[in-house]
CSV table of C-alpha atoms and ligand atoms in Angstrom, one decimal:
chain,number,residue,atom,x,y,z
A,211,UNK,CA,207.4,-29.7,211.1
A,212,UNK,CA,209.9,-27.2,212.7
A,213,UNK,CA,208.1,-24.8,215.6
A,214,UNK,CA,208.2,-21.3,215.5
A,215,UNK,CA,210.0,-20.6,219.4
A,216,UNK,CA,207.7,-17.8,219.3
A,217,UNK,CA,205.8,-17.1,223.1
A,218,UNK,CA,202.0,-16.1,223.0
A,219,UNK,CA,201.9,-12.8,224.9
A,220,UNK,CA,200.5,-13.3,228.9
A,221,UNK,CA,196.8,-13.3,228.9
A,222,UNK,CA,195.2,-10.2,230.2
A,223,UNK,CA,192.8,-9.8,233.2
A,224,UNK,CA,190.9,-7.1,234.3
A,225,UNK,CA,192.2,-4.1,236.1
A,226,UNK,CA,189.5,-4.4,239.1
A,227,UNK,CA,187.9,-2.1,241.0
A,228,UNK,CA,191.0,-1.1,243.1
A,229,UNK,CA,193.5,-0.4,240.3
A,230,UNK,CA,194.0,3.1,242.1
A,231,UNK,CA,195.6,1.3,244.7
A,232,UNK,CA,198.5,-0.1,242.1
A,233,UNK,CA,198.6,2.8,239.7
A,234,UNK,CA,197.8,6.2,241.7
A,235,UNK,CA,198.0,5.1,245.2
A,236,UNK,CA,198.5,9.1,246.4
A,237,UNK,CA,194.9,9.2,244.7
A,238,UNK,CA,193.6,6.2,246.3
A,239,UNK,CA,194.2,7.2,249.5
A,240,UNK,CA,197.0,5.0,250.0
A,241,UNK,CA,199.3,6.9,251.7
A,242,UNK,CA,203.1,7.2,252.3
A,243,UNK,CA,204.6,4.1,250.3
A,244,UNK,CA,205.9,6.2,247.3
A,245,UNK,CA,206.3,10.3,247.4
A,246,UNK,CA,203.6,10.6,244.8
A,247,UNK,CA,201.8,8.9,241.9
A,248,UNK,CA,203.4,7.8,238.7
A,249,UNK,CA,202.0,10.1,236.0
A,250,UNK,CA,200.8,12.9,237.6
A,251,UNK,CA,201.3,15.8,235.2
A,252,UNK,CA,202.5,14.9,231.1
A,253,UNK,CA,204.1,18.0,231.2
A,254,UNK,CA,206.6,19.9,233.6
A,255,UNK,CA,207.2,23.4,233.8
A,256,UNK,CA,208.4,25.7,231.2
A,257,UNK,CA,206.8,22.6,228.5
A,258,UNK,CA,206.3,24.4,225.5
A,259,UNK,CA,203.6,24.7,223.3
A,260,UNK,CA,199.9,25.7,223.6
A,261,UNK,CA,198.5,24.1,227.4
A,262,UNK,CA,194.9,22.4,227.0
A,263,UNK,CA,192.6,21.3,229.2
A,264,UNK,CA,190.3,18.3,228.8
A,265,UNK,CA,187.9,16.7,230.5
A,266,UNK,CA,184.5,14.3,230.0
A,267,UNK,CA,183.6,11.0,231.3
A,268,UNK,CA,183.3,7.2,230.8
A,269,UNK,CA,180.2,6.4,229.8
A,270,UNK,CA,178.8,2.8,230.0
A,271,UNK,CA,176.3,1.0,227.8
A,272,UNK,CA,173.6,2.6,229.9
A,273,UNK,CA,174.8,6.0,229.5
A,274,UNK,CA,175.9,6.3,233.0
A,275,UNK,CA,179.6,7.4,233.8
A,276,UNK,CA,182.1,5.5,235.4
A,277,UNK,CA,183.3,6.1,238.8
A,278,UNK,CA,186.1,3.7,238.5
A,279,UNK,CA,187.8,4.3,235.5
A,280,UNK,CA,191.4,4.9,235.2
A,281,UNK,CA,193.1,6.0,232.0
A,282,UNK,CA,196.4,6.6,230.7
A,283,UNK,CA,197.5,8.7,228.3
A,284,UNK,CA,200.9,9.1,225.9
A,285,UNK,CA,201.8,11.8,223.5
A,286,UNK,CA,204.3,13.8,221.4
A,287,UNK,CA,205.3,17.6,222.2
A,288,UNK,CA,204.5,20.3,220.6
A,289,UNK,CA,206.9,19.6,217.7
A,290,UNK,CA,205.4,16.5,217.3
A,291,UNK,CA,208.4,15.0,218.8
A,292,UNK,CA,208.0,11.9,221.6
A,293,UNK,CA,209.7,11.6,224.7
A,294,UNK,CA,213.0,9.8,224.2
A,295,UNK,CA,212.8,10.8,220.1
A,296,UNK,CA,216.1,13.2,219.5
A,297,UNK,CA,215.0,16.9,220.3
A,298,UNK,CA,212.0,16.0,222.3
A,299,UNK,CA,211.2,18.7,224.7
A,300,UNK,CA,212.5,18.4,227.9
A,301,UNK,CA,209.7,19.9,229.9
A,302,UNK,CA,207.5,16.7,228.4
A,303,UNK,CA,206.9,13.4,229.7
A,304,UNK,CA,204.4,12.5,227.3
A,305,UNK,CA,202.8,10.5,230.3
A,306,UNK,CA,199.8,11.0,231.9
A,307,UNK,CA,197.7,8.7,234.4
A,308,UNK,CA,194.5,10.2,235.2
A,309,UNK,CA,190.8,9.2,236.9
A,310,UNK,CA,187.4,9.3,236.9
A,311,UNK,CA,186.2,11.1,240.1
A,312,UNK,CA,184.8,9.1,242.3
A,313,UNK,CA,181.7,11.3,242.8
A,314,UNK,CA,180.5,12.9,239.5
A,315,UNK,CA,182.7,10.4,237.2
A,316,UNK,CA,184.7,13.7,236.0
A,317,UNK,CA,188.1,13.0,234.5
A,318,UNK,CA,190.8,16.0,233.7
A,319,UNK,CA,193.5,15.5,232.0
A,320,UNK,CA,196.3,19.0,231.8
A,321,UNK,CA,198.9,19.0,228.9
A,322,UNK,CA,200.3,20.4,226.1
A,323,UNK,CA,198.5,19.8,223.0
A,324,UNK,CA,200.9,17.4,220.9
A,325,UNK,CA,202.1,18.5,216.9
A,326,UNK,CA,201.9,16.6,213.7
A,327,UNK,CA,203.5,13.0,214.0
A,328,UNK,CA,204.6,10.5,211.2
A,329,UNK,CA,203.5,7.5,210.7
A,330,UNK,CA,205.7,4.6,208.9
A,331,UNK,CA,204.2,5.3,205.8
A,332,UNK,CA,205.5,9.0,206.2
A,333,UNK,CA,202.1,9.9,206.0
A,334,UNK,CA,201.1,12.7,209.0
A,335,UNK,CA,199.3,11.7,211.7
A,336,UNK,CA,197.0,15.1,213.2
A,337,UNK,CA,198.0,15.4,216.4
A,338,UNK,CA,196.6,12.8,218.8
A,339,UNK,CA,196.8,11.5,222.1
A,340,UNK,CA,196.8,7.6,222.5
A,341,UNK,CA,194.1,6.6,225.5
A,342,UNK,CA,194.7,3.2,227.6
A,343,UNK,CA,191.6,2.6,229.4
A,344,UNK,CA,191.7,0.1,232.3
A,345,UNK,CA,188.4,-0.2,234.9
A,346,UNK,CA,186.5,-3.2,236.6
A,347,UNK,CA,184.3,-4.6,233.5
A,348,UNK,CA,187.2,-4.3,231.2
A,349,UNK,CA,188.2,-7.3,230.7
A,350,UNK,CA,191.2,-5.8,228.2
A,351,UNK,CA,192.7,-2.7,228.2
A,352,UNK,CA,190.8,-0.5,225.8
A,353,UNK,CA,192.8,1.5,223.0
A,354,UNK,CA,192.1,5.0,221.6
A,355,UNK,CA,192.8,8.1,221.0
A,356,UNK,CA,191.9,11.6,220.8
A,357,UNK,CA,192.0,14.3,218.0
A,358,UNK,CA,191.1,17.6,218.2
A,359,UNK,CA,188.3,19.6,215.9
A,360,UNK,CA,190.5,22.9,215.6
A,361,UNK,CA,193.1,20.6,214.0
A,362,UNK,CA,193.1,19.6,210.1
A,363,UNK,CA,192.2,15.8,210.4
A,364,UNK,CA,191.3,15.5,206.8
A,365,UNK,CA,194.7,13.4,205.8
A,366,UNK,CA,195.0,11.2,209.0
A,367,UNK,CA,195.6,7.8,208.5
A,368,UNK,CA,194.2,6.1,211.4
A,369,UNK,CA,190.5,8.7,210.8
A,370,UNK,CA,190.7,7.4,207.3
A,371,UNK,CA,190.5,3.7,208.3
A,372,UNK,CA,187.3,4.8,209.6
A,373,UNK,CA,184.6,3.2,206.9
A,374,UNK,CA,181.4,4.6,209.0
A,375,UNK,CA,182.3,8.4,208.5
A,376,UNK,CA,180.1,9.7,211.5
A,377,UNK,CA,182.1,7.5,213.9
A,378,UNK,CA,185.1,9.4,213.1
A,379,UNK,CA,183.4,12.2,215.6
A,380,UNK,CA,183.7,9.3,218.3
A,381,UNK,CA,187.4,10.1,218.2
A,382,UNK,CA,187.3,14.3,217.7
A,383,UNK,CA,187.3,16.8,221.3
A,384,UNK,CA,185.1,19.4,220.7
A,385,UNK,CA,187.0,22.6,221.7
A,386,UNK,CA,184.3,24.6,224.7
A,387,UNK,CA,186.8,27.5,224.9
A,388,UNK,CA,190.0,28.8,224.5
A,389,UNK,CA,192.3,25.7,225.8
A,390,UNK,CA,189.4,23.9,226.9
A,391,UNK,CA,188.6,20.7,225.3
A,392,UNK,CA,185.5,17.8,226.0
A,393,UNK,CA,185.5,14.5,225.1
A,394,UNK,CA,183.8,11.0,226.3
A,395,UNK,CA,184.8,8.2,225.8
A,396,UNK,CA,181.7,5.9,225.4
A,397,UNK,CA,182.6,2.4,226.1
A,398,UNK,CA,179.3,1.0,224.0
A,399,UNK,CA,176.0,1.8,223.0
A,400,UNK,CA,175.0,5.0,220.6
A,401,UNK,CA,178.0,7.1,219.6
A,402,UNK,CA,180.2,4.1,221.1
A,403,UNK,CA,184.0,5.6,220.3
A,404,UNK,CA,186.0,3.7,218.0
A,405,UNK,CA,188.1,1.3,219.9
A,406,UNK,CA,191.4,0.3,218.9
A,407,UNK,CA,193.6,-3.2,218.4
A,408,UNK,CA,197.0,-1.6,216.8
B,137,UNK,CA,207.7,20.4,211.9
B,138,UNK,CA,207.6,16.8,211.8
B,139,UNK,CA,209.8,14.1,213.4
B,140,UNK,CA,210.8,10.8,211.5
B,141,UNK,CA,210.5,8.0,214.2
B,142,UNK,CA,213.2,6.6,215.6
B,143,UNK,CA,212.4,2.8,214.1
B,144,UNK,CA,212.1,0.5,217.0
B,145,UNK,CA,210.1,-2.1,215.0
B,146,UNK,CA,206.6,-2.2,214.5
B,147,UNK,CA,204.7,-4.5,216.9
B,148,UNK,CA,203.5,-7.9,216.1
B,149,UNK,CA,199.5,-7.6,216.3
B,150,UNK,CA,198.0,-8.6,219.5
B,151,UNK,CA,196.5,-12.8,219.0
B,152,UNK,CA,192.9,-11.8,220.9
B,153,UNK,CA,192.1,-15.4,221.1
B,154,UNK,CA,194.7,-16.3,224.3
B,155,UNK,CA,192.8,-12.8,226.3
B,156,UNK,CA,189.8,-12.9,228.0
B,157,UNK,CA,186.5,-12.3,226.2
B,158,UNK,CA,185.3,-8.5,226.7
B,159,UNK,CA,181.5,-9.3,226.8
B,160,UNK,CA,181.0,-12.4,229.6
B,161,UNK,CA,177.4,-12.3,231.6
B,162,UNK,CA,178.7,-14.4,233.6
B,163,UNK,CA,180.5,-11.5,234.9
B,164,UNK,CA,178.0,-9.2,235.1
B,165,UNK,CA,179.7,-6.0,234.8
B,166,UNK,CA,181.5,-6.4,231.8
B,167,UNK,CA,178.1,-6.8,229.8
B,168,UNK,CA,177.9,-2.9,230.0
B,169,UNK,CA,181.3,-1.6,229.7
B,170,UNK,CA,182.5,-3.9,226.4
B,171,UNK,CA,182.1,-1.8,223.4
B,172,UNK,CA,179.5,-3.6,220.5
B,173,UNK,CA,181.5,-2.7,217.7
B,174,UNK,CA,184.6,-4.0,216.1
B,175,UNK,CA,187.7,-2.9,217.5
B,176,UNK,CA,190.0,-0.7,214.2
B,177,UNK,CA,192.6,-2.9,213.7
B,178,UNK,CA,196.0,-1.0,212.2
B,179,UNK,CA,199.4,-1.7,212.0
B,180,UNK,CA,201.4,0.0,214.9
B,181,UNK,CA,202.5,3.7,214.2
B,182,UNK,CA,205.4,5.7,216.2
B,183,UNK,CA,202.4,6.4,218.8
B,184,UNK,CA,202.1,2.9,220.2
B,185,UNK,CA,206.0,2.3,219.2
B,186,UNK,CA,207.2,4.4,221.8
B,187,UNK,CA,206.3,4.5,225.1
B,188,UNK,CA,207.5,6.0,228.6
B,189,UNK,CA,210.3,4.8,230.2
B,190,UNK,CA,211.6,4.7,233.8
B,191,UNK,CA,214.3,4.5,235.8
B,192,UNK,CA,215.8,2.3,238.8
B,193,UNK,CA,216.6,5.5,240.5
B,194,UNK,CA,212.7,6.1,240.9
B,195,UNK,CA,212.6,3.1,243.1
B,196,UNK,CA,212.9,3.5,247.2
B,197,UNK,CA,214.0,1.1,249.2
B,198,UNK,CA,211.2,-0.4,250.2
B,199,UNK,CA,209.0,-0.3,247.0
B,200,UNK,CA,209.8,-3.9,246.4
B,201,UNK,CA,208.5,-5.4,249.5
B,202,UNK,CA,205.0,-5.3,250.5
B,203,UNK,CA,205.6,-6.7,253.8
B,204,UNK,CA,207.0,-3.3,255.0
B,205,UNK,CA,206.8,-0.4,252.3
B,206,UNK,CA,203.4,0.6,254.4
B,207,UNK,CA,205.4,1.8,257.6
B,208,UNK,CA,208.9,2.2,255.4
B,209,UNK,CA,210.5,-0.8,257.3
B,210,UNK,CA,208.8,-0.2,260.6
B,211,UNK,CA,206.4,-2.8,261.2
B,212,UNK,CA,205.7,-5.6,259.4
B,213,UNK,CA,202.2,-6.7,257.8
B,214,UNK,CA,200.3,-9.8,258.6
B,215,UNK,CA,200.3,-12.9,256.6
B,216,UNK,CA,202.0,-15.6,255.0
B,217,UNK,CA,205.1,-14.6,253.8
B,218,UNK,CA,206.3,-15.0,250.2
B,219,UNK,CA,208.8,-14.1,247.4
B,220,UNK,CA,207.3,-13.8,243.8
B,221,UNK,CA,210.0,-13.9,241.2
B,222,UNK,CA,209.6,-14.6,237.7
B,223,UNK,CA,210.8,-13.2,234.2
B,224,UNK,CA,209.5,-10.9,231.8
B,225,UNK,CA,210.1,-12.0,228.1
B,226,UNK,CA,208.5,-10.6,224.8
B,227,UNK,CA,206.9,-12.9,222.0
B,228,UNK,CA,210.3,-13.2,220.2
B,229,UNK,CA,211.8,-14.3,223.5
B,230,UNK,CA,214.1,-11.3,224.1
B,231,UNK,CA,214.2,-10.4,227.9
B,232,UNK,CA,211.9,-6.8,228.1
B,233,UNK,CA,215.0,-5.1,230.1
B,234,UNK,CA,214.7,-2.3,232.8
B,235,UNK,CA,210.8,-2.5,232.9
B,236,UNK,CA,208.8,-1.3,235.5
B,237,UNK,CA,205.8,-3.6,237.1
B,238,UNK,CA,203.5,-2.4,239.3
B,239,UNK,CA,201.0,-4.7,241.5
B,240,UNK,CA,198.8,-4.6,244.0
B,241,UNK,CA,196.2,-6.8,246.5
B,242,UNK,CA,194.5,-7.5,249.1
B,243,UNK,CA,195.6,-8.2,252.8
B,244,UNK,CA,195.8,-11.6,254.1
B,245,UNK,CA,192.0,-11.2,255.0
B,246,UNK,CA,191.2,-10.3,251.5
B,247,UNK,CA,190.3,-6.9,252.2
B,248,UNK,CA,191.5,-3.8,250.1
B,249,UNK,CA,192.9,-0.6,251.7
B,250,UNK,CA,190.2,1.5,249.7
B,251,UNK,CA,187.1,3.3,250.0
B,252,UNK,CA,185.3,1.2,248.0
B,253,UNK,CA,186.0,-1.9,249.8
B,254,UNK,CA,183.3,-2.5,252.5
B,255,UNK,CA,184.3,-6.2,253.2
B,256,UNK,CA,184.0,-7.0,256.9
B,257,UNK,CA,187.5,-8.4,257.4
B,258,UNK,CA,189.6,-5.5,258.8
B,259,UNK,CA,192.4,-3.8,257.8
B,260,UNK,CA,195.7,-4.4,258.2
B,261,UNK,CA,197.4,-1.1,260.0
B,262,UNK,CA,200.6,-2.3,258.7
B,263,UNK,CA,199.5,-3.1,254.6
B,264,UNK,CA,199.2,-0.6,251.9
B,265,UNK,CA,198.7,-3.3,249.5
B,266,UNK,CA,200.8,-1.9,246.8
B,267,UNK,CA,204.2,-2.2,245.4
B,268,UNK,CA,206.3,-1.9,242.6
B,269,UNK,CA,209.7,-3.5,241.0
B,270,UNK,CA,211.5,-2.9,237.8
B,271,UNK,CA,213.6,-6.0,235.7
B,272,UNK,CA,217.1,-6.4,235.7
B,273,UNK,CA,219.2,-6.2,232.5
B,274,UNK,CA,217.8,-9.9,231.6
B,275,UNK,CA,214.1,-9.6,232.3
B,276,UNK,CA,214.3,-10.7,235.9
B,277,UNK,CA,212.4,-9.6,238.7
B,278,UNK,CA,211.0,-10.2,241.9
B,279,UNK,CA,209.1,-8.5,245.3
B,280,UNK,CA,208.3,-9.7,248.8
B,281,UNK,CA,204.7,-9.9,250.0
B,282,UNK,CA,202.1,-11.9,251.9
B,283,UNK,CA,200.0,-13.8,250.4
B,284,UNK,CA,196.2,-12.5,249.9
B,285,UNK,CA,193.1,-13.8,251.2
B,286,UNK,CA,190.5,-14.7,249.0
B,287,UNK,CA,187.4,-12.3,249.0
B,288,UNK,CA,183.7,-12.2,248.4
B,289,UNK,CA,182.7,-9.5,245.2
B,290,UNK,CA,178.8,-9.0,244.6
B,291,UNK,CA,178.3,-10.7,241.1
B,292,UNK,CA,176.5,-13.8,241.3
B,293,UNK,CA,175.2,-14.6,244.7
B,294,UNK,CA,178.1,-16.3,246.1
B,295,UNK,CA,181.3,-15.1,244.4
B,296,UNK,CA,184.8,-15.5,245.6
B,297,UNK,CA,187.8,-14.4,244.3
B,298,UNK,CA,190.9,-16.3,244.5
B,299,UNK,CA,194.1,-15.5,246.0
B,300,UNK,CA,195.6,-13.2,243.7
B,301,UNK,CA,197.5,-10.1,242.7
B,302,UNK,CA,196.8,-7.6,240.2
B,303,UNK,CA,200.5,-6.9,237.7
B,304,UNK,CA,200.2,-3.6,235.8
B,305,UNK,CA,203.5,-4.1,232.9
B,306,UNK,CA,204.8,-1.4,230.4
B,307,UNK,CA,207.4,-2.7,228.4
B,308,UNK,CA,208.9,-0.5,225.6
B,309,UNK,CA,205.5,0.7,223.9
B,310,UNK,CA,202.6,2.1,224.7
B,311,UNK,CA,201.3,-0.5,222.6
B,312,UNK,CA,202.6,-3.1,224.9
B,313,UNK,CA,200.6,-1.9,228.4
B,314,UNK,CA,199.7,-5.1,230.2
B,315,UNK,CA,197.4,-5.7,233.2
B,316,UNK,CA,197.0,-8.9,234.3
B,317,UNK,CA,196.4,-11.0,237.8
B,318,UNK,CA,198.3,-13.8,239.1
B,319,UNK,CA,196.7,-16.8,240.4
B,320,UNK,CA,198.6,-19.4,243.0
B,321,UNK,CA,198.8,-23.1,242.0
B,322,UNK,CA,196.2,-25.3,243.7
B,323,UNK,CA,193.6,-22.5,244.9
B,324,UNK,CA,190.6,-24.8,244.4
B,325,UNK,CA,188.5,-20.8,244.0
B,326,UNK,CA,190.1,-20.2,240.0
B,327,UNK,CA,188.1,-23.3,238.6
B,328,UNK,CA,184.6,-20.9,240.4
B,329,UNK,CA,185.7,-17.4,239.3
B,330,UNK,CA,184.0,-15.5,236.7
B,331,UNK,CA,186.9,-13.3,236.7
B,332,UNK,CA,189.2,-15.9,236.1
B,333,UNK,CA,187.0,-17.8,233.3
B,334,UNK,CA,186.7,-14.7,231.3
B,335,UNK,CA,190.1,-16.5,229.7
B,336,UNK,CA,188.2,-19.4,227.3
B,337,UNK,CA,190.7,-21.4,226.6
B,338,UNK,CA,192.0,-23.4,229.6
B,339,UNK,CA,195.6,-23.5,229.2
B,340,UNK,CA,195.8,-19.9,228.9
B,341,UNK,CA,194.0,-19.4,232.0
B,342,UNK,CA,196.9,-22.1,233.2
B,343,UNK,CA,199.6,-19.3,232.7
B,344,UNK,CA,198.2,-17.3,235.1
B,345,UNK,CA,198.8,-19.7,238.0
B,346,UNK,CA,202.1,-19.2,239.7
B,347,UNK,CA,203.3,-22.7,240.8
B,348,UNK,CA,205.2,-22.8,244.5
B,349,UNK,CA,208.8,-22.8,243.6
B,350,UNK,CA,210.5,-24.3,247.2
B,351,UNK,CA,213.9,-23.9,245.4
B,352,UNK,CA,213.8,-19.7,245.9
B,353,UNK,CA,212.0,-19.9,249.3
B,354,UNK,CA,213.9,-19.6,252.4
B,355,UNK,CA,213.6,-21.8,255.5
B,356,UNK,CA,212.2,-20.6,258.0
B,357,UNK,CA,211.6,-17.3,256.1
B,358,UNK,CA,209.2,-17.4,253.1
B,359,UNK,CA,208.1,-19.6,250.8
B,360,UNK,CA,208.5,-18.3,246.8
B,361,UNK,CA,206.1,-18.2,243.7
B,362,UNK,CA,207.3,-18.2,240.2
B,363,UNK,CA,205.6,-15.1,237.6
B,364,UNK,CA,207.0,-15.1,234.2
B,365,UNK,CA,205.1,-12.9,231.8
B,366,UNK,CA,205.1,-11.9,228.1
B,367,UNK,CA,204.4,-9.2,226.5
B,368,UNK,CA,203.7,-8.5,222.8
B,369,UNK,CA,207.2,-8.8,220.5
B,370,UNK,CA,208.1,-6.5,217.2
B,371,UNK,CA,208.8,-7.5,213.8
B,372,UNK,CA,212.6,-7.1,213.4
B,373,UNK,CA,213.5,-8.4,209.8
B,374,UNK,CA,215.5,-6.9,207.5
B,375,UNK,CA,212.8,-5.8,204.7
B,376,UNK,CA,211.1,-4.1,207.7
B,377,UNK,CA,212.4,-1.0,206.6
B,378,UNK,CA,212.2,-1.2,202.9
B,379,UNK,CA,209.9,1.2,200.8
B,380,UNK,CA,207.0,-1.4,199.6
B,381,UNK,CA,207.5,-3.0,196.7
B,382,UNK,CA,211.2,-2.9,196.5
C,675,LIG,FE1,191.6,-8.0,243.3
């Protein structure tokens, strides 16, 4: 029988408890090697489009927040456009790395909420931000993604996929005030967020 | 107003059997942080199909070596010198072009430059312990370094890392994001790491070990370690963008 000459993608291992050190030295404390961390800010300024807030915590099968986690985070602009799409907005990089605070666990991540996107069916996707979650424990990066309640999430693909309908709320920020957004990501246990392999 | 992707091919789902297992006991913290349930499994959408990109002109000067990027080419850090090279291909075997890799490690006494490293060896003034490249036009890459030490990690009551160092790889999709660790060929610690043995099947493990490559080293300079990775492929055929069912 003929092979395939296809390669088997490079086995993962976990990010460790020093990823900071790699990703967002500036953050880590690491110090004058690179002007500043990859990812800061997923928006410059002048982005357009409505500027949210989010913020909330990795929570472990315990219910205690991570201190370690580091996430990263990749969305469309306001037009539901993506960075490096024709007429994607400038002012949007669509790339965000962010971290759980080392004291209270507290992540924030600044940005402008993302429009409707299409999916290769045509079918809308709500607007959503994909979530790449790395930490010591994590033995794989961990896939999601976040939708927002003030958003019609009623014909998303992806939510539709969902057979256990409460679980769908895994995935939803709850909007706290104008702008303002909360959502935690709960690696396992009760409410344990609806992981990803896409 | 909506957007109709720019088509870059969907990506070829992810073969979970060659990664590690996410639940292991017999490293202890990943019993609590692996989520219970079954992960969604989907076929990739313009979200995952795009990704950021970067450019060379990002890099400084010293980004690529590790020896001096601490001090910006003022003093040199402590330790065995070497050269890690390697190639970064995708599952089709198409170089991944003009990607950036990030990495990161301890100092040749295995200790971190972070706050949560308490480990009794000291720091090295002149080591940040991280770096960062980007591959050429055909996948190729490489950075200078020293090599790490190996390190005690509470776990079990007498765990040791190996020698390694931490990779962090885009490629051209979100969907593709890649952390890994590379290993060095004969480091009798990999066959006692949980870490490590969180990849089941042996010969995957295997293709995180960077042999010693004498061919790139330089006498009397550094010795070199040979990295080639691969990240995830797409589906390029020519009913991949056909409506179903014509
Ligand atoms: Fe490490």
């Amino acid at each position: 029988m003929q092979g395939l000459e296809m390669l088997q993608e490079t086995p993962s291992q976990t990010a460790g408890p020093y990823v900071h050190i790699g990703c967002i030295p500036t953050f880590a404390g690491v110090n004058g090697v690179y002007p500043q961390d990859l990812g800061l800010s997923p928006i410059e300024d002048g982005a357009k489009g409505e500027i949210i807030t989010i913020t909330g915590q990795v929570i472990d099968g315990t219910g205690w927040a991570l201190r370690d986690a580091m996430m990263e985070s990749w969305q469309a602009d306001a037009a539901g456009i993506y960075p490096g799409q024709p007429g994607a907005d400038p002012a949007v990089t669509g790339f965000c790395r962010f971290a759980a605070d080392n004291e209270s666990g507290e992540y924030t991540l600044r940005t402008v909420k993302p429009g409707i996107t299409q999916a290769r069916s045509g079918a809308p996707q709500a607007p959503h931000i994909a979530v790449w979650i790395v930490a010591r424990g994590i033995n794989i990066g961990l896939n999601t993604r976040i939708y927002f309640e003030d958003e019609d999430n009623s014909a998303d693909p992806l939510l539709k996929r969902i057979e256990q309908r409460p679980r769908v709320q895994t995935l939803i920020a709850k909007r706290t005030a104008p702008g303002q957004y909360s959502f935690n990501f709960v690696l396992q246990g009760e409410n344990e967020t609806v992981f990803l392999d896409i | 107003m909506r957007n109709a992707p720019t088509d870059l091919g969907s990506l070829i789902p992810r073969n979970r059997a060659i990664h590690p297992v996410p639940y292991d006991p017999d490293y202890k913290t990943s019993v609590p942080r692996s989520p219970r349930w079954p992960l969604l499994s989907l076929d990739s959408s313009v979200t995952e199909e795009t990704g950021p990109t970067f450019g060379h002109n990002m890099l400084g000067p010293y980004d690529n070596n590790l020896i001096a990027n601490f001090s910006q080419g003022e003093r040199l850090a402590i330790g065995e010198r070497i050269r890690v090279h390697g190639r970064v291909l995708d599952e089709t075997a198409r170089p991944v072009a003009n990607t950036l890799i990030e990495v990161w490690q301890a100092n040749a006494g295995g200790r971190y430059r972070h706050v949560r490293d308490s480990y009794f060896a000291p720091l090295d003034p002149n080591f940040g312990g991280c770096g960062r490249t980007m591959t050429d036009e055909d996948g190729y890459y490489e950075f200078m370094t020293i090599r790490p030490g190996a390190y005690p990690w509470p776990n079990r009551a007498n765990d040791w890392r190996p020698m390694h160092i931490h990779f962090s790889v885009f490629g051209s999709g979100f969907g593709h994001r890649l952390i890994t660790q590379m290993y060095f060929q004969g480091d009798p610690l990999i066959d006692l790491c949980p870490i490590a043995a969180t990849v089941k099947t042996r010969s995957q493990l295997d293709r995180l070990v960077a042999p010693l490559d004498m061919a790139r080293s330089k006498p009397m300079d550094y010795l070199a370690y040979k990295f080639d990775i691969v990240l995830r492929g797409r589906r390029q055929t020519m009913f991949e963008n056909k409506m179903e069912g014509m």
